[in-house]
Amino acid sequence: MKTLVAFLLSFAGAVSAQTLPSWNEGDAKARIVAFVQAVTDKKSRDFVAPAERIAVFDNDGTLWAEQPIYFQFAFALDRVKALAPKHPEWKEKEPFASLIRGDVKGALKGGEKSLLPILAATHAGITTDEYEKVVKDWLASAAHPKFKQPYTALAYRPMIELLDYLRANGFKTFIVSGGGVEFIRAFAEQVYGIPPEQVIGSAGKQKLEMRNGKPVIVKLPAVDFVDDKEGKPLGIQKYIGRRPIAAFGNSDGDLQMLQYTMAGDGRRFALLVRHDDAEREFAYDRQSHIGRLDKAWDEAKAKGWTVVSMKSDWKKIFSFEGTKQ
Amino acid sequence: MKTLVAFLLSFAGAVSAQTLPSWNEGDAKARIVAFVQAVTDKKSRDFVAPAERIAVFDNDGTLWAEQPIYFQFAFALDRVKALAPKHPEWKEKEPFASLIRGDVKGALKGGEKSLLPILAATHAGITTDEYEKVVKDWLASAAHPKFKQPYTALAYRPMIELLDYLRANGFKTFIVSGGGVEFIRAFAEQVYGIPPEQVIGSAGKQKLEMRNGKPVIVKLPAVDFVDDKEGKPLGIQKYIGRRPIAAFGNSDGDLQMLQYTMAGDGRRFALLVRHDDAEREFAYDRQSHIGRLDKAWDEAKAKGWTVVSMKSDWKKIFSFEGTKQ
């Protein structure tokens, strides 16, 4: 029996040395581990019951890359081209005409407004089952322009380890994203180990319809909920109904979610990912239009939240790359 | 080693004999057990991976009683009386004036429409944290008019066992109720073992507000989502994003949820609870206004869904009562 206990203890020690292997030893990793140990140690005054161990993660720029454009937009643009043969009228109609000619900048020159007809044309009018299949097919075939890898390979290795580490410590991990909830659900389980019911995102209106005598759900071209900025705490209350104890983001769109998380009682954790590695990923922050990190960064500094430098805190950013020593 | 295996097997046998102890041996129990065995047996052609084992339950009339009025309405009526001293204007204003005089029938003579100002006055204008506390305090102090028990004691013992049994077999159990999501969340974890993030219900609009420098969520007097009839499959898609493999209800409001569940591929399970025990609970069905079971009952018979008779299938309805032999 003594041998068995010794064996189990040696195993526990081995696991601990292997915690977050793609993270460099340093302040960010040390803070994560200290937080997890404090809330899971029954003898700690910071102990949190497993049911309350809710951790929320932004997706774009926090769990996977978001440059040069949000991957869901890349999907929408590709989808317009795929659907174009069935829509001859698009040749005369902006923003579709520019898109079909390959002129993305021209198509989007009207700003975010020009995205709305594109999103409506590519994200509505089909059932949720059909949409899931279309997204999965695209993810299996499309490649990122810089990395020449499938988009799902652009998930950050250290963040996948962090999700696993939190779950191994009794946390329930949720995505709380401004992106479309059904777009993310199409890959979140396979890529992040997060099941569809733990994905919160922006959503369109839907209706129940009978097709061939069977009920299906059809996506409508109208916005139901925008899960960004103030929408993130509102989405958390709507879907989870409990204030998280840990929140992870990378941009000003995550600020309210981090504030809401940190305003609860007891020990809390907030983390921002900084994109500062132009060589291995992209370097942006305050300069960026997509994923702009400005006010949230200032608040993180003022309040002592954890800020991760991708350049110095992460040994490896993507699973496909070699490990930086 | 042989002894250990024999011990474990004897234990498994003992567990099986104790399965659903408040259910009489009979068709309903046999069908539940056969379904669970089929979808959890890796060698079965009906095997379902744990992540897909989603079971959805209506609440009022399925997991707890719903007569003589939905318990949430009983809460709202009591709440009007509790708030009346702060609202002297209610003495001159219907439906509040009748309610304060104790004339519930008079207050509700305008039908469901007269409930709206009552719900707005009792379910809005406060934060979600305050509302949770008010509901918990009411549940701890109010008593059911017939049973003279706290409302939470009106949860059905056999259904609590069923929830436990499903979870022990790797199912994830969700409530999908026409009732207010935050009302149910206030007791679902303690009474049913269902955490807030697995409760789907009707919901009001909300807003994020800063109070004393901290973000809180305030309930607004406007409907955001009605989780009843067609709303139930829509709520399932919105919150879970995956078609359940088992659904449990008791009224026509659950019909679309049961149809949606049964329309998926592979083995599925649908169950309706019939209220036919006037002595131990209430006897209604087609005659009732609340919890009316009419079309769904016909469809259950036509399609061979499981129909539970509370009178003959359940040894015990409530935990507080003696067991019927």
XYZ file of C-alpha atoms in Angstrom:
650
model
C 0.000 0.000 0.000
C 2.845 2.316 0.872
C 4.314 1.725 -2.585
C 0.999 2.591 -4.228
C 0.728 5.864 -2.330
C 4.316 6.736 -3.200
C 3.581 5.964 -6.827
C 0.472 8.159 -6.829
C 2.323 11.012 -5.156
C 5.164 10.819 -7.661
C 2.547 10.974 -10.398
C 0.949 14.063 -8.836
C 4.384 15.674 -8.735
C 4.959 14.853 -12.390
C 1.640 16.382 -13.373
C 2.481 19.578 -11.531
C 5.823 19.969 -13.344
C 3.927 19.545 -16.622
C 1.375 22.271 -15.842
C 0.926 24.680 -18.778
C 3.995 23.401 -20.683
C 3.781 26.024 -23.458
C 3.936 28.842 -20.918
C 7.312 30.232 -19.913
C 7.975 30.355 -16.198
C 7.175 33.913 -15.165
C 4.681 36.235 -13.587
C 1.658 35.337 -15.753
C 1.985 31.566 -15.302
C 2.737 31.956 -11.586
C -0.395 34.085 -11.076
C -2.617 31.590 -12.901
C -1.317 28.665 -10.860
C -1.551 30.593 -7.577
C -5.164 31.533 -8.314
C -6.173 27.988 -9.214
C -4.453 26.560 -6.154
C -6.105 29.114 -3.857
C -9.676 28.513 -5.053
C -9.355 24.716 -5.154
C -7.641 24.215 -1.788
C -10.333 23.301 0.741
C -8.202 24.712 3.528
C -7.761 28.062 1.781
C -9.956 31.005 2.774
C -10.283 31.607 -0.971
C -11.795 28.157 -1.607
C -14.628 28.165 -4.158
C -17.056 25.246 -4.518
C -16.749 23.502 -7.911
C -20.224 24.622 -9.050
C -19.100 28.256 -8.708
C -15.850 27.772 -10.644
C -17.048 29.478 -13.803
C -14.372 30.743 -16.210
C -15.286 32.796 -19.277
C -13.146 33.270 -22.372
C -13.420 35.647 -25.257
C -12.722 33.798 -28.530
C -11.285 36.020 -31.306
C -7.789 37.118 -30.286
C -7.996 35.275 -26.964
C -8.399 31.611 -27.931
C -7.490 31.865 -31.602
C -6.088 34.512 -33.940
C -8.216 37.334 -35.383
C -6.004 38.946 -38.035
C -6.044 40.103 -40.765
C -9.851 39.837 -40.389
C -12.117 37.915 -37.996
C -12.223 34.358 -39.314
C -16.001 34.425 -39.393
C -15.781 37.303 -41.887
C -13.320 35.275 -43.967
C -15.938 32.518 -43.946
C -18.662 34.964 -45.018
C -16.564 36.333 -47.901
C -15.714 32.840 -49.148
C -19.354 31.868 -48.782
C -20.463 34.754 -51.018
C -18.183 33.409 -53.754
C -19.510 29.885 -53.252
C -23.125 31.067 -53.455
C -22.570 33.526 -56.337
C -23.547 31.103 -59.162
C -27.004 30.804 -57.577
C -27.325 34.597 -57.308
C -26.715 36.128 -60.766
C -28.273 39.373 -59.453
C -25.230 39.880 -57.188
C -23.116 40.858 -60.228
C -24.977 44.164 -60.278
C -25.372 44.633 -56.543
C -22.923 45.971 -53.962
C -21.218 44.831 -51.834
C -21.521 41.475 -53.610
C -20.315 42.674 -57.034
C -16.975 43.896 -55.637
C -16.545 40.740 -53.583
C -17.113 38.456 -56.537
C -14.502 40.410 -58.503
C -12.101 39.750 -55.623
C -12.111 43.365 -54.458
C -12.615 42.901 -50.699
C -11.545 46.467 -49.855
C -14.044 47.883 -52.335
C -16.813 45.682 -50.948
C -16.149 46.853 -47.403
C -15.535 50.528 -48.150
C -18.920 51.359 -46.597
C -17.528 50.166 -43.265
C -19.260 47.708 -40.955
C -22.615 48.520 -42.551
C -21.575 46.787 -45.765
C -21.000 43.608 -43.788
C -24.665 43.335 -42.814
C -26.005 42.244 -46.227
C -23.057 39.852 -46.500
C -23.792 38.311 -43.107
C -27.525 38.119 -43.907
C -26.827 36.401 -47.230
C -24.389 33.891 -45.741
C -25.785 33.254 -42.250
C -29.554 33.118 -42.786
C -32.234 31.360 -44.804
C -30.865 27.914 -43.951
C -31.452 25.559 -41.038
C -29.088 25.440 -38.084
C -28.075 21.903 -39.125
C -27.256 23.052 -42.673
C -25.318 26.039 -41.366
C -23.251 23.834 -39.069
C -22.310 21.627 -41.995
C -21.365 24.589 -44.198
C -19.099 26.020 -41.487
C -17.470 22.649 -40.818
C -16.834 22.102 -44.532
C -15.270 25.546 -44.814
C -13.052 25.011 -41.764
C -11.900 21.705 -43.260
C -10.917 23.291 -46.583
C -9.992 26.987 -46.139
C -6.502 28.169 -45.220
C -5.288 31.266 -43.383
C -3.561 33.742 -45.764
C -0.432 34.224 -43.630
C 0.066 30.824 -42.041
C -1.284 28.605 -44.842
C -2.896 26.463 -42.179
C -6.537 25.583 -41.510
C -8.121 28.293 -39.373
C -8.650 25.877 -36.480
C -4.855 25.403 -36.327
C -4.708 29.088 -35.346
C -6.003 28.249 -31.858
C -3.415 29.265 -29.278
C -1.653 26.239 -27.785
C -1.096 27.914 -24.358
C -4.790 28.799 -24.088
C -5.870 25.245 -24.923
C -3.573 24.079 -22.128
C -5.098 26.688 -19.832
C -8.634 25.483 -20.627
C -7.574 21.902 -19.884
C -5.824 22.939 -16.686
C -8.880 24.821 -15.406
C -11.218 21.919 -16.240
C -8.853 19.469 -14.542
C -9.301 21.676 -11.474
C -13.088 21.528 -11.546
C -13.763 24.687 -13.548
C -16.516 24.897 -16.126
C -15.160 26.800 -19.143
C -17.371 29.028 -21.313
C -16.770 31.046 -24.441
C -18.330 34.522 -24.351
C -17.707 35.983 -27.788
C -18.917 38.810 -29.986
C -18.782 36.297 -32.839
C -21.758 34.278 -34.010
C -22.667 31.599 -31.494
C -23.360 28.946 -34.123
C -20.161 29.663 -36.000
C -18.122 29.021 -32.850
C -20.155 25.976 -31.820
C -19.218 24.310 -35.105
C -15.613 23.851 -33.901
C -15.394 24.691 -30.167
C -15.831 21.132 -28.942
C -13.193 19.665 -31.216
C -10.682 22.508 -30.882
C -11.193 23.711 -27.279
C -13.090 20.859 -25.627
C -15.988 23.276 -25.023
C -19.423 21.803 -25.815
C -22.061 23.872 -27.681
C -24.046 24.589 -24.505
C -21.025 26.409 -23.077
C -20.673 28.768 -26.024
C -22.280 32.214 -25.697
C -22.117 34.547 -28.675
C -23.985 36.994 -30.837
C -27.120 35.466 -32.301
C -29.691 35.991 -35.019
C -33.423 35.459 -34.729
C -34.679 31.979 -35.617
C -37.967 30.232 -36.280
C -39.313 26.713 -35.959
C -40.507 25.237 -39.241
C -41.753 21.843 -40.416
C -39.770 20.406 -43.335
C -40.668 16.949 -44.659
C -42.834 16.495 -41.583
C -39.943 17.176 -39.218
C -39.324 20.268 -37.086
C -36.160 22.186 -37.987
C -34.849 25.576 -36.933
C -34.303 28.197 -39.611
C -31.885 31.110 -39.256
C -33.457 34.500 -40.030
C -31.658 37.628 -41.321
C -32.254 39.682 -38.166
C -30.103 40.283 -35.117
C -31.397 38.931 -31.798
C -28.489 39.572 -29.439
C -25.071 41.258 -29.681
C -22.666 39.651 -27.236
C -20.033 42.378 -27.087
C -19.049 45.089 -24.571
C -22.061 45.485 -22.186
C -23.550 42.513 -24.018
C -20.958 40.189 -22.487
C -22.079 40.516 -18.845
C -25.691 40.472 -20.084
C -24.967 37.291 -22.063
C -23.337 35.748 -18.991
C -26.412 36.461 -16.873
C -28.749 35.279 -19.639
C -26.974 31.971 -20.297
C -25.034 31.166 -17.124
C -26.950 33.046 -14.445
C -23.927 33.156 -12.181
C -21.027 35.609 -11.950
C -17.775 34.023 -13.206
C -14.710 33.952 -10.962
C -12.232 34.159 -13.836
C -12.344 36.006 -17.161
C -9.962 36.036 -20.117
C -9.960 38.526 -22.974
C -7.780 40.550 -25.309
C -9.604 43.726 -26.273
C -11.791 46.610 -25.152
C -14.807 44.505 -26.130
C -13.960 42.317 -23.136
C -13.600 45.132 -20.614
C -17.143 44.944 -19.196
C -16.885 41.170 -18.849
C -13.651 41.515 -16.896
C -15.064 44.312 -14.723
C -18.217 42.297 -14.035
C -16.174 39.236 -13.074
C -13.840 41.170 -10.785
C -16.714 42.993 -9.020
C -17.918 39.792 -7.310
C -16.967 38.750 -3.786
C -14.001 36.539 -2.953
C -10.891 35.828 -4.975
C -11.150 36.592 -8.690
C -8.929 36.475 -11.743
C -8.769 38.637 -14.869
C -6.335 38.192 -17.729
C -5.641 40.025 -20.979
C -3.678 38.587 -23.893
C -1.402 41.148 -25.599
C -0.614 40.657 -29.255
C 3.027 41.756 -29.353
C 4.718 39.075 -31.437
C 4.941 40.261 -35.036
C 7.182 37.370 -35.951
C 5.178 34.407 -34.682
C 1.691 35.998 -34.856
C 0.748 39.691 -35.201
C 1.680 42.791 -33.225
C -1.131 45.203 -32.587
C -2.902 46.610 -29.420
C -3.907 50.240 -29.392
C -3.173 50.597 -33.132
C -5.618 47.987 -34.289
C -9.149 48.312 -35.584
C -9.863 44.627 -34.961
C -9.166 43.510 -31.404
C -8.204 46.980 -30.176
C -6.712 46.883 -26.678
C -6.690 50.363 -25.203
C -9.006 51.153 -22.267
C -8.912 47.579 -21.005
C -5.112 47.678 -20.988
C -5.074 50.864 -18.940
C -7.560 49.371 -16.507
C -5.560 46.145 -16.259
C -2.467 48.140 -15.325
C -4.367 50.277 -12.811
C -6.032 47.293 -11.148
C -3.187 44.795 -11.319
C -4.896 42.340 -13.664
C -2.655 39.804 -15.368
C -1.395 40.853 -18.810
C 0.138 38.133 -20.971
C 2.768 39.022 -23.524
C 2.502 36.490 -26.324
C 6.098 37.236 -27.179
C 7.651 36.579 -23.799
C 5.099 34.468 -21.893
C 4.413 31.846 -24.534
C 7.033 29.272 -25.578
C 4.849 28.226 -28.413
C 1.847 30.044 -29.886
C 0.475 27.440 -32.302
C 0.647 23.666 -32.126
C 2.114 23.502 -35.632
C 5.154 25.683 -34.908
C 8.447 24.644 -33.353
C 8.948 25.496 -29.693
C 10.893 28.713 -29.034
C 13.574 28.120 -26.414
C -8.487 -9.872 -7.293
C -11.329 -12.267 -7.939
C -12.903 -11.254 -4.627
C -12.675 -7.584 -5.537
C -14.388 -8.120 -8.885
C -17.118 -10.190 -7.204
C -17.587 -7.425 -4.659
C -17.843 -4.762 -7.364
C -20.320 -6.855 -9.332
C -22.487 -7.441 -6.270
C -22.445 -3.692 -5.732
C -23.536 -3.041 -9.340
C -26.383 -5.502 -8.802
C -27.440 -3.721 -5.643
C -27.440 -0.357 -7.413
C -29.612 -1.738 -10.176
C -32.229 -3.056 -7.735
C -32.316 0.424 -6.209
C -32.842 2.195 -9.535
C -35.743 4.663 -9.365
C -37.024 3.386 -5.999
C -40.146 5.590 -5.965
C -41.281 4.175 -9.307
C -43.509 1.108 -9.369
C -42.280 -1.745 -11.522
C -44.185 -1.362 -14.775
C -44.112 -0.205 -18.353
C -42.952 3.378 -17.716
C -40.011 2.439 -15.494
C -39.037 -0.455 -17.788
C -38.979 1.856 -20.822
C -36.826 4.452 -19.045
C -34.300 1.838 -17.941
C -34.241 0.147 -21.365
C -33.582 3.492 -23.061
C -30.783 4.443 -20.688
C -29.155 1.022 -21.004
C -29.344 1.144 -24.811
C -27.738 4.565 -25.218
C -25.005 3.954 -22.621
C -23.957 0.450 -23.708
C -20.896 0.817 -25.928
C -21.774 -2.422 -27.702
C -25.309 -1.268 -28.485
C -26.104 0.110 -31.937
C -28.040 2.795 -30.052
C -24.962 3.977 -28.133
C -24.744 7.760 -27.730
C -21.513 9.529 -26.717
C -21.793 11.244 -23.317
C -21.517 14.757 -24.817
C -24.693 14.077 -26.836
C -26.684 12.759 -23.869
C -28.810 15.861 -23.440
C -32.085 15.459 -21.516
C -34.575 18.337 -21.252
C -37.288 18.697 -18.629
C -40.245 20.993 -18.397
C -40.580 22.312 -14.833
C -44.176 23.207 -13.820
C -46.216 20.002 -13.634
C -43.241 17.865 -14.693
C -40.674 18.378 -11.945
C -42.903 20.019 -9.357
C -46.606 20.720 -8.906
C -48.385 23.576 -10.685
C -51.819 23.728 -9.052
C -53.895 25.605 -8.041
C -51.733 28.273 -9.773
C -48.155 28.283 -11.075
C -45.947 28.795 -8.038
C -44.260 31.755 -9.682
C -47.667 33.482 -9.795
C -48.175 32.683 -6.108
C -44.813 34.370 -5.529
C -45.891 37.413 -7.574
C -49.175 37.764 -5.664
C -47.435 37.521 -2.290
C -44.835 39.971 -3.500
C -47.507 42.562 -4.366
C -48.729 42.380 -0.764
C -45.184 42.698 0.558
C -44.498 45.729 -1.641
C -47.900 47.399 -1.088
C -46.818 49.657 1.815
C -44.261 51.277 -0.520
C -46.911 51.773 -3.223
C -49.879 53.656 -1.715
C -51.059 54.377 -5.279
C -51.881 50.666 -5.729
C -54.939 51.071 -3.472
C -56.646 52.896 -6.335
C -55.194 50.899 -9.199
C -56.236 47.513 -10.598
C -55.248 44.738 -10.536
C -53.287 45.741 -7.412
C -56.272 47.096 -5.449
C -58.175 43.779 -5.644
C -55.052 41.798 -4.776
C -54.307 43.871 -1.693
C -57.907 43.314 -0.527
C -57.242 39.570 -0.917
C -59.526 39.249 -3.941
C -57.299 37.218 -6.283
C -60.147 36.256 -8.617
C -61.163 39.893 -9.000
C -57.572 40.888 -9.709
C -57.244 38.283 -12.443
C -60.669 38.687 -14.016
C -59.059 40.408 -17.008
C -57.324 37.103 -17.788
C -53.626 36.712 -18.464
C -53.369 40.382 -19.413
C -53.940 41.426 -15.821
C -50.905 39.379 -14.831
C -48.545 41.549 -16.879
C -48.563 44.621 -14.580
C -48.228 42.257 -11.612
C -45.220 40.526 -13.137
C -43.677 43.860 -14.124
C -44.127 45.234 -10.603
C -42.682 42.139 -8.921
C -40.019 40.944 -11.373
C -38.409 44.177 -12.601
C -36.668 47.298 -11.362
C -34.295 45.334 -9.132
C -30.941 43.691 -9.775
C -30.673 39.992 -10.571
C -28.881 39.479 -7.225
C -31.702 41.215 -5.307
C -34.329 39.223 -7.186
C -32.595 35.944 -6.372
C -32.622 36.832 -2.691
C -36.304 37.829 -2.724
C -37.281 34.526 -4.383
C -35.149 32.479 -1.975
C -36.649 34.275 1.019
C -40.162 33.637 -0.286
C -39.451 29.948 -0.933
C -38.111 29.640 2.618
C -41.239 31.166 4.176
C -44.307 30.580 1.957
C -46.455 27.460 2.146
C -48.594 25.697 -0.451
C -52.351 26.153 0.265
C -53.246 22.467 -0.049
C -50.185 20.701 1.302
C -49.079 23.258 3.911
C -45.500 22.571 2.853
C -42.828 24.848 1.384
C -43.239 25.015 -2.395
C -39.874 23.328 -2.948
C -41.226 20.263 -1.097
C -43.696 19.944 -3.993
C -40.925 18.655 -6.265
C -41.784 15.139 -7.418
C -39.642 12.519 -5.693
C -39.705 10.110 -8.702
C -38.534 12.863 -11.054
C -35.669 13.842 -8.744
C -34.624 10.185 -8.797
C -34.912 10.191 -12.591
C -32.672 13.277 -12.871
C -30.094 11.591 -10.616
C -30.322 8.347 -12.567
C -29.774 10.093 -15.894
C -26.823 12.090 -14.563
C -25.298 8.931 -13.067
C -25.449 7.587 -16.626
C -23.587 10.507 -18.129
C -26.560 12.648 -19.153
C -26.565 16.403 -18.832
C -29.970 17.481 -17.494
C -31.578 20.793 -18.476
C -34.789 22.538 -17.480
C -36.682 24.068 -20.413
C -39.597 25.918 -18.856
C -42.167 28.538 -19.770
C -41.535 29.957 -16.301
C -39.110 32.760 -15.580
C -35.526 31.590 -15.886
C -34.305 33.478 -12.826
C -37.183 32.288 -10.675
C -36.262 28.664 -11.403
C -32.522 29.236 -11.035
C -33.113 30.408 -7.459
C -33.924 26.822 -6.361
C -33.055 24.398 -9.201
C -29.575 23.568 -7.937
C -30.683 22.813 -4.383
C -33.895 20.983 -5.316
C -33.011 19.240 -8.599
C -29.215 19.332 -8.699
C -29.441 21.449 -11.863
C -27.036 24.423 -11.928
C -28.207 27.848 -13.193
C -26.446 27.453 -16.547
C -28.634 24.432 -17.296
C -31.902 26.281 -16.736
C -33.653 27.694 -19.822
C -36.821 29.699 -19.323
C -38.770 32.775 -20.276
C -36.762 35.929 -19.746
C -37.137 39.679 -19.472
C -34.856 42.295 -20.939
C -31.989 43.442 -18.724
C -29.394 46.198 -18.605
C -25.929 46.637 -17.185
C -25.658 49.465 -14.671
C -22.993 50.789 -12.322
C -24.092 50.948 -8.667
C -21.609 52.093 -6.027
C -18.889 51.756 -8.657
C -19.722 48.127 -9.355
C -21.465 46.647 -12.402
C -24.812 44.999 -11.655
C -27.564 43.694 -13.899
C -31.009 45.259 -13.593
C -34.222 43.489 -14.617
C -36.426 45.572 -16.930
C -40.231 45.352 -17.289
C -40.136 44.045 -20.873
C -40.291 40.530 -22.272
C -37.206 39.286 -24.121
C -38.024 35.629 -24.771
C -41.014 33.337 -24.183
C -39.849 29.778 -23.691
C -43.108 27.969 -24.362
C -44.555 25.914 -27.252
C -42.414 26.773 -30.351
C -40.238 28.746 -27.946
C -38.995 25.533 -26.335
C -37.130 24.120 -29.371
C -35.945 27.671 -30.122
C -34.709 28.009 -26.530
C -32.939 24.661 -26.809
C -31.121 25.770 -29.963
C -30.324 29.168 -28.466
C -28.910 27.862 -25.177
C -27.807 24.280 -25.855
C -27.202 24.263 -29.602
C -27.702 20.505 -29.794
C -30.856 18.423 -30.225
C -31.700 16.544 -27.001
C -32.118 12.760 -27.064
C -34.694 12.699 -24.263
C -37.502 15.086 -23.346
C -39.928 15.130 -20.431
C -43.090 17.211 -20.176
C -46.677 17.230 -18.985
C -48.678 19.599 -21.169
C -49.394 20.887 -24.660
C -46.794 23.592 -24.034
C -44.201 20.816 -24.214
C -45.429 19.255 -27.457
C -43.013 21.053 -29.789
C -40.075 20.206 -27.515
C -41.004 16.534 -27.558
C -41.535 16.554 -31.343
C -38.216 18.306 -31.885
C -36.409 15.810 -29.677
C -37.992 12.787 -31.353
C -37.271 14.080 -34.882
C -33.512 13.568 -34.487
C -31.615 10.499 -35.677
C -30.957 7.442 -33.518
C -32.733 6.260 -30.425
C -34.813 8.885 -28.617
C -37.103 9.090 -25.631
C -40.210 11.188 -24.929
C -42.251 11.072 -21.742
C -45.391 12.811 -20.497
C -46.478 12.974 -16.868
C -50.265 12.606 -16.389
C -51.866 14.246 -13.393
C -54.443 11.642 -12.441
C -54.083 11.369 -8.679
C -56.680 13.601 -7.018
C -55.895 12.151 -3.631
C -52.131 12.534 -3.458
C -51.791 15.497 -5.874
C -54.340 16.855 -8.386
C -56.302 15.241 -11.195
C -56.565 17.278 -14.356
C -55.396 16.779 -18.026
C -57.729 17.923 -20.765
C -59.969 19.757 -18.284
C -57.319 22.079 -16.974
C -56.469 25.627 -17.902
C -53.037 25.390 -16.291
C -50.959 22.482 -17.579
C -53.546 21.368 -20.115
C -52.639 17.988 -21.640
C -54.694 17.421 -24.772
C -52.918 17.443 -28.171
C -49.670 16.168 -26.687
C -51.521 13.263 -25.086
C -53.106 12.294 -28.411
C -49.726 12.483 -30.116
C -48.067 10.433 -27.354
C -50.658 7.703 -27.869
C -50.313 7.790 -31.649
C -46.512 7.698 -31.566
C -46.005 5.353 -28.639
C -44.333 7.870 -26.332
C -44.182 6.957 -22.658
C -47.087 8.273 -20.563
C -46.652 8.152 -16.795
C -49.690 7.846 -14.562
C -48.823 9.542 -11.299
C -51.478 7.403 -9.637
C -50.234 3.999 -10.699
C -46.581 4.538 -11.726
C -45.388 6.430 -8.676
C -45.110 4.788 -5.240
C -44.514 8.149 -3.725
C -45.136 11.568 -5.223
C -43.541 13.856 -2.645
C -40.644 13.189 -0.301
C -42.732 14.285 2.697
C -45.522 11.723 2.197
C -45.594 8.099 3.308
C -44.864 5.503 0.638
C -47.973 3.949 -0.946
C -47.594 0.179 -1.116
